[in-house]
Short mmCIF file of C-alpha atoms in Angstrom, two decimals:
data_model
loop_
_atom_site.label_atom_id
_atom_site.label_comp_id
_atom_site.label_asym_id
_atom_site.label_seq_id
_atom_site.Cartn_x
_atom_site.Cartn_y
_atom_site.Cartn_z
CA MET A 1 0.00 0.00 0.00
CA LYS A 2 1.43 3.35 -1.03
CA PRO A 3 1.91 5.72 1.95
CA VAL A 4 -0.27 8.80 2.27
CA SER A 5 1.39 11.95 0.94
CA TYR A 6 0.79 15.36 2.50
CA ARG A 7 2.36 17.14 -0.43
CA ASP A 8 1.05 18.37 -3.75
CA PRO A 9 3.70 17.11 -6.23
CA SER A 10 3.12 20.16 -8.43
CA LEU A 11 4.67 22.38 -5.73
CA THR A 12 8.14 20.84 -6.22
CA ASP A 13 10.17 21.89 -9.24
CA ASN A 14 13.45 20.00 -9.10
CA ALA A 15 14.53 21.46 -12.41
CA ALA A 16 14.61 24.96 -10.95
CA GLN A 17 17.57 26.52 -9.17
CA PRO A 18 17.76 24.83 -5.74
CA LEU A 19 16.88 26.92 -2.72
CA LEU A 20 19.60 25.19 -0.67
CA SER A 21 22.76 23.71 -2.13
CA VAL A 22 25.17 21.86 0.17
CA SER A 23 28.46 20.83 -1.42
CA ASP A 24 31.19 18.72 0.23
CA LEU A 25 30.19 19.83 3.73
CA SER A 26 32.47 18.49 6.45
CA VAL A 27 32.18 19.30 10.15
CA TYR A 28 35.03 18.92 12.63
CA PHE A 29 34.91 18.86 16.42
CA ARG A 30 37.95 19.54 18.53
CA ALA A 31 39.03 16.37 20.35
CA GLY A 32 42.08 17.73 22.15
CA ARG A 33 44.64 20.49 22.05
CA LYS A 34 46.01 19.38 18.68
CA SER A 35 43.47 16.87 17.37
CA SER A 36 39.98 16.86 15.91
CA ASN A 37 37.33 14.43 14.67
CA ARG A 38 35.42 14.74 11.42
CA VAL A 39 31.80 14.02 12.40
CA VAL A 40 30.26 14.98 9.03
CA ASP A 41 32.15 13.89 5.93
CA ASN A 42 31.71 15.55 2.52
CA VAL A 43 27.91 15.74 2.59
CA THR A 44 26.34 16.99 -0.64
CA PHE A 45 22.66 17.54 -1.41
CA ASP A 46 20.20 20.12 -2.77
CA VAL A 47 16.74 21.17 -1.61
CA ALA A 48 14.32 22.77 -4.06
CA ARG A 49 11.73 25.39 -3.15
CA GLY A 50 8.71 23.71 -1.62
CA GLU A 51 10.43 20.32 -1.44
CA THR A 52 10.27 18.13 1.67
CA VAL A 53 13.44 16.15 2.35
CA GLY A 54 13.93 13.55 5.08
CA LEU A 55 17.33 13.19 6.72
CA VAL A 56 17.36 9.75 8.35
CA GLY A 57 19.72 7.47 10.24
CA GLU A 58 20.54 6.21 13.71
CA SER A 59 21.69 8.48 16.52
CA GLY A 60 25.28 9.47 15.84
CA SER A 61 24.87 9.52 12.06
CA GLY A 62 25.45 13.29 11.82
CA LYS A 63 21.90 14.42 11.05
CA THR A 64 21.52 17.10 13.74
CA VAL A 65 25.08 18.40 13.28
CA THR A 66 24.35 18.81 9.56
CA GLY A 67 21.17 20.75 10.36
CA LEU A 68 22.89 23.02 12.88
CA SER A 69 25.74 23.74 10.47
CA LEU A 70 23.28 25.09 7.89
CA LEU A 71 22.36 27.86 10.33
CA GLY A 72 25.85 28.42 11.72
CA LEU A 73 24.77 27.22 15.16
CA LEU A 74 27.71 24.93 15.91
CA PRO A 75 29.62 25.78 19.13
CA GLU A 76 32.21 28.45 18.38
CA GLY A 77 35.81 27.45 19.02
CA ILE A 78 34.91 23.77 19.29
CA ALA A 79 33.48 23.03 15.85
CA TRP A 80 34.20 24.30 12.36
CA THR A 81 33.14 23.46 8.82
CA GLU A 82 34.62 22.98 5.37
CA GLY A 83 32.78 22.96 2.05
CA GLN A 84 30.07 25.23 0.73
CA ILE A 85 26.51 25.98 1.79
CA GLY A 86 24.57 28.03 -0.73
CA PHE A 87 21.15 29.48 0.07
CA ASP A 88 19.09 31.33 -2.51
CA GLY A 89 22.23 32.07 -4.49
CA LYS A 90 24.25 33.32 -1.49
CA ASP A 91 27.25 31.61 0.14
CA ILE A 92 26.37 31.16 3.82
CA GLY A 93 29.98 30.34 4.66
CA LYS A 94 31.03 33.86 3.69
CA MET A 95 28.34 35.65 5.71
CA SER A 96 29.22 37.70 8.77
CA GLU A 97 27.48 37.02 12.08
CA SER A 98 25.21 40.03 11.58
CA GLU A 99 24.21 38.71 8.15
CA MET A 100 23.53 35.27 9.65
CA ARG A 101 21.27 36.84 12.28
CA ARG A 102 19.22 38.42 9.50
CA LEU A 103 19.03 35.03 7.77
CA ARG A 104 18.06 32.96 10.83
CA GLY A 105 14.37 33.05 11.58
CA ARG A 106 13.55 35.20 8.56
CA HIS A 107 14.65 32.89 5.73
CA ILE A 108 15.73 29.68 7.50
CA SER A 109 14.16 28.51 10.77
CA MET A 110 14.65 25.46 12.93
CA ILE A 111 12.39 23.46 15.24
CA PHE A 112 14.60 21.84 17.87
CA GLN A 113 14.20 18.42 19.49
CA GLU A 114 13.31 19.54 23.01
CA PRO A 115 11.29 22.75 23.32
CA MET A 116 11.81 23.00 27.08
CA THR A 117 15.54 23.54 26.57
CA ALA A 118 15.18 25.58 23.36
CA LEU A 119 12.65 28.06 24.74
CA ASP A 120 14.00 30.65 27.19
CA PRO A 121 12.41 29.95 30.61
CA VAL A 122 12.67 33.58 31.85
CA PHE A 123 10.67 35.13 29.00
CA THR A 124 7.03 34.63 28.15
CA ILE A 125 6.01 32.92 24.94
CA GLY A 126 4.76 36.26 23.67
CA GLU A 127 8.05 38.01 24.41
CA GLN A 128 9.98 35.36 22.49
CA LEU A 129 7.61 35.60 19.55
CA THR A 130 7.58 39.39 19.42
CA GLU A 131 11.38 39.55 19.64
CA THR A 132 11.62 37.33 16.57
CA LEU A 133 9.11 39.44 14.67
CA ARG A 134 10.57 42.84 15.59
CA THR A 135 14.09 41.65 14.76
CA HIS A 136 13.11 41.05 11.16
CA PHE A 137 10.20 43.44 10.53
CA PRO A 138 9.66 47.13 11.34
CA MET A 139 6.66 46.98 13.65
CA SER A 140 5.54 48.36 16.98
CA LYS A 141 5.24 46.29 20.15
CA ARG A 142 1.47 46.33 19.80
CA GLU A 143 1.59 45.12 16.19
CA ALA A 144 4.09 42.40 17.12
CA ARG A 145 1.89 41.22 19.99
CA GLU A 146 -1.17 41.02 17.74
CA ARG A 147 0.81 39.06 15.19
CA ALA A 148 2.18 36.79 17.94
CA ILE A 149 -1.38 35.97 19.04
CA THR A 150 -2.31 35.18 15.44
CA ALA A 151 0.78 32.95 15.12
CA LEU A 152 -0.24 30.97 18.22
CA GLU A 153 -3.77 30.67 16.90
CA ASP A 154 -2.43 29.39 13.55
CA VAL A 155 -0.69 26.46 15.26
CA GLY A 156 -3.80 25.45 17.17
CA ILE A 157 -3.06 26.82 20.65
CA PRO A 158 -6.35 27.55 22.46
CA LEU A 159 -6.84 30.93 24.14
CA PRO A 160 -3.80 32.44 22.38
CA HIS A 161 -4.39 35.86 24.00
CA LYS A 162 -3.82 34.14 27.35
CA ARG A 163 -0.96 31.83 26.34
CA VAL A 164 1.01 34.76 24.95
CA GLU A 165 1.51 35.96 28.54
CA GLU A 166 2.56 32.57 29.92
CA TYR A 167 6.05 31.10 30.43
CA PRO A 168 7.22 27.84 28.81
CA HIS A 169 6.88 25.86 32.06
CA HIS A 170 3.17 26.75 32.19
CA LEU A 171 2.54 24.80 28.98
CA SER A 172 2.31 21.06 28.33
CA GLY A 173 4.87 19.33 26.09
CA GLY A 174 2.57 19.49 23.09
CA MET A 175 1.77 23.16 23.69
CA ARG A 176 5.47 24.02 24.02
CA GLN A 177 6.21 22.30 20.72
CA ARG A 178 3.36 24.22 19.07
CA ALA A 179 4.75 27.46 20.51
CA MET A 180 8.17 26.63 19.07
CA ILE A 181 6.62 25.93 15.68
CA ALA A 182 4.85 29.30 15.89
CA ILE A 183 8.18 31.04 16.59
CA ALA A 184 9.91 29.16 13.76
CA LEU A 185 7.20 30.02 11.25
CA ALA A 186 6.32 33.53 12.44
CA CYS A 187 8.42 35.22 9.76
CA GLU A 188 7.30 32.79 7.03
CA PRO A 189 10.78 31.39 6.24
CA ASP A 190 11.68 29.83 2.90
CA LEU A 191 13.24 26.78 4.58
CA LEU A 192 12.24 25.01 7.78
CA ILE A 193 14.55 22.50 9.50
CA ALA A 194 12.62 20.22 11.86
CA ASP A 195 14.98 18.23 14.10
CA GLU A 196 13.09 15.29 15.65
CA PRO A 197 10.14 17.61 16.40
CA THR A 198 8.02 14.89 18.01
CA THR A 199 10.60 12.89 20.00
CA ALA A 200 9.41 13.94 23.46
CA LEU A 201 5.69 13.70 22.71
CA ASP A 202 3.18 10.88 23.06
CA VAL A 203 1.85 9.20 19.92
CA THR A 204 -1.41 11.15 19.69
CA ILE A 205 0.30 14.53 20.02
CA GLN A 206 3.01 13.40 17.58
CA ALA A 207 0.40 12.88 14.87
CA GLN A 208 -1.16 16.28 15.54
CA ILE A 209 2.21 18.07 15.40
CA ILE A 210 3.22 16.34 12.16
CA ASP A 211 -0.13 17.17 10.55
CA LEU A 212 0.29 20.79 11.68
CA ILE A 213 3.82 21.13 10.29
CA MET A 214 2.90 19.60 6.96
CA LYS A 215 -0.25 21.70 6.54
CA ILE A 216 1.60 24.96 7.18
CA VAL A 217 4.55 23.94 5.00
CA SER A 218 2.22 22.94 2.17
CA ASP A 219 0.06 26.07 2.43
CA ARG A 220 3.10 28.37 2.38
CA ASN A 221 5.19 26.32 -0.10
CA THR A 222 8.00 26.22 2.47
CA ALA A 223 10.89 23.82 1.88
CA LEU A 224 11.38 21.34 4.72
CA ILE A 225 14.31 19.29 5.99
CA PHE A 226 12.78 16.72 8.36
CA ILE A 227 15.45 15.13 10.56
CA SER A 228 14.29 11.87 12.10
CA HIS A 229 15.08 8.25 12.89
CA ASN A 230 11.38 7.40 12.39
CA LEU A 231 11.17 6.13 8.82
CA GLY A 232 7.42 5.65 9.12
CA VAL A 233 6.92 9.39 9.59
CA VAL A 234 9.48 10.30 6.92
CA SER A 235 7.79 7.99 4.41
CA GLN A 236 4.53 9.90 4.90
CA VAL A 237 5.74 13.49 4.78
CA CYS A 238 8.87 13.63 2.60
CA ASP A 239 9.31 13.76 -1.16
CA ARG A 240 12.92 12.59 -0.90
CA MET A 241 14.90 10.59 1.63
CA ILE A 242 18.61 11.11 2.40
CA THR A 243 20.10 8.31 4.50
CA MET A 244 23.16 9.16 6.59
CA TYR A 245 25.52 6.76 8.32
CA ALA A 246 28.61 7.63 10.37
CA GLY A 247 28.66 11.19 9.04
CA GLN A 248 28.27 10.27 5.37
CA VAL A 249 25.38 10.26 2.92
CA VAL A 250 24.91 6.62 1.86
CA GLU A 251 21.73 7.01 -0.20
CA ASP A 252 19.69 9.86 -1.72
CA SER A 253 16.53 8.88 -3.57
CA VAL A 254 12.87 9.67 -4.03
CA THR A 255 11.11 8.32 -0.92
CA ASP A 256 8.78 5.93 -2.75
CA GLU A 257 11.75 4.41 -4.59
CA VAL A 258 13.59 3.76 -1.33
CA LEU A 259 10.49 2.18 0.22
CA GLU A 260 10.05 -0.12 -2.77
CA GLN A 261 13.70 -1.03 -3.36
CA PRO A 262 16.52 0.56 -1.34
CA LEU A 263 19.97 0.56 -2.89
CA HIS A 264 22.13 0.56 0.24
CA PRO A 265 22.13 -2.30 2.79
CA TYR A 266 21.88 0.24 5.62
CA SER A 267 18.68 1.75 4.18
CA SER A 268 17.26 -1.75 3.82
CA GLY A 269 18.19 -2.57 7.43
CA LEU A 270 16.48 0.56 8.72
CA LEU A 271 13.31 -0.23 6.78
CA ALA A 272 13.29 -3.83 8.04
CA SER A 273 13.27 -2.58 11.64
CA VAL A 274 10.04 -0.58 11.16
CA PRO A 275 7.10 -2.43 12.82
CA ARG A 276 4.48 -3.69 10.36
CA LYS A 277 1.07 -5.25 10.95
CA SER A 278 1.77 -7.90 8.33
CA VAL A 279 4.75 -9.26 10.27
CA SER A 280 3.63 -11.82 12.86
CA SER A 281 7.06 -12.48 14.40
CA SER A 282 7.53 -11.26 17.96
CA ARG A 283 11.07 -10.09 17.18
CA LEU A 284 11.88 -7.21 14.84
CA PRO A 285 14.95 -7.52 12.62
CA SER A 286 17.87 -5.36 13.74
CA ILE A 287 21.22 -4.23 12.39
CA PRO A 288 24.01 -5.83 14.44
CA GLY A 289 26.54 -3.58 16.15
CA ARG A 290 26.36 0.19 16.47
CA VAL A 291 27.37 3.39 14.70
CA PRO A 292 31.14 3.87 15.15
CA SER A 293 32.34 6.82 17.21
CA PRO A 294 34.04 9.68 15.34
CA ASP A 295 37.47 8.74 16.74
CA ALA A 296 37.16 5.08 15.66
CA MET A 297 35.85 5.16 12.11
CA PRO A 298 36.63 2.10 9.93
CA PRO A 299 39.34 2.95 7.39
CA GLY A 300 37.23 1.88 4.40
CA CYS A 301 33.49 1.40 4.06
CA ARG A 302 32.07 2.62 7.35
CA PHE A 303 29.14 0.22 7.26
CA GLU A 304 31.17 -2.87 6.27
CA PRO A 305 31.64 -4.20 9.85
CA ARG A 306 27.82 -4.35 10.27
CA CYS A 307 26.84 -5.28 6.71
CA THR A 308 25.45 -8.78 6.07
CA PHE A 309 26.22 -8.38 2.36
CA ALA A 310 29.91 -7.55 2.82
CA GLN A 311 32.45 -9.51 0.81
CA ALA A 312 36.04 -9.16 -0.34
CA GLY A 313 36.59 -5.62 -1.60
CA CYS A 314 33.93 -4.06 0.62
CA GLU A 315 36.54 -3.02 3.15
CA ALA A 316 37.75 -0.34 0.71
CA ALA A 317 36.52 3.25 0.97
CA GLN A 318 33.25 3.78 -0.90
CA VAL A 319 32.42 6.67 -3.19
CA LEU A 320 29.00 8.03 -4.11
CA HIS A 321 27.60 6.60 -7.35
CA ARG A 322 25.07 8.68 -9.28
CA ARG A 323 23.00 6.28 -11.32
CA ALA A 324 21.33 6.91 -14.65
CA ASP A 325 17.94 7.06 -12.89
CA GLY A 326 19.17 9.94 -10.72
CA ARG A 327 19.48 7.94 -7.50
CA VAL A 328 22.65 8.32 -5.42
CA VAL A 329 24.24 5.50 -3.38
CA ARG A 330 27.52 4.86 -1.57
CA CYS A 331 28.02 1.14 -2.28
CA HIS A 332 30.00 -0.46 -5.10
CA ARG A 333 27.60 -3.45 -5.09
CA HIS A 334 24.47 -1.34 -5.66
CA ASP A 335 23.85 -2.91 -9.09
CA GLN A 336 24.38 -6.47 -7.79
CA LEU A 337 22.11 -6.49 -4.75
CA THR A 338 18.33 -6.81 -4.63
CA LEU A 339 17.45 -5.47 -1.21
CA LYS A 340 14.14 -5.63 0.64
CA GLY A 341 12.19 -2.44 1.19
CA ALA A 342 9.14 -1.58 3.24
CA LEU A 343 6.78 -2.51 0.43
CA THR A 344 8.41 -5.85 -0.47
#
């Protein structure tokens, strides 16, 4: 059964100039006085206007670090980047901090994993919303407050005129996440980065938040990077799926194509671990081992120690292959393997 799509395919024009263009992005973290670890390794991808892209993989794959690097939010003095990040024709890497402040919130916004730590506990929800609005638009305090109330109403918060005066700890987890979505979307950005936006919520609230994000993104034709380890959610909301493993992109394909026939053994392993009603076994399949730490990466293929399809030659470093059908995969056996997907 084909998964439900929240998107109108006519909104995505992949032939147009991409809104976001990431080329050979690497991120390093200081590991000592004279050493460092590369936690993101030569990541390359584009995002078109209005396109929804899923960034998937286990914890430690480099998804969140990639998202933070797009906004220049990595810890200063501890982390640094190489490569190029282009947004709407501008090189983000060459922007000053003042230019980045004008970009953040106005043109690129981010929904963080845990709203209780992302929202400032000493300011009301209204103060945090109005600060965002007045930073990017010339408006009075009264105008900003009225717009803040409207923003809260747009994300389904009841009694927004009351909630605007409350502090984050007064709200439930679902309400806090809605407030963060309101702040992220207040200035109607061109690109929204959602980093595990439903991790701390129960299943019912998760569904409501996902529906809310996708409705607003679709109505405003906002591009979305949806970072998640939940492939079930990604399969429903994303046009394209980028699979990351150990800091590298290992597959980049249209979501439906990955669900039907993944090209990389890691993508297939992730899909096999998704619970399905049709599977009667009490045990879910799992990928043996764990993601290697940045200071202990395998010298060749980073997935080879965990791969059930590994054979002689797989221990060598793998390069990205761009196939004739446009799909991208980091496995030299991609044309030899027939891997199981979620629909097979």
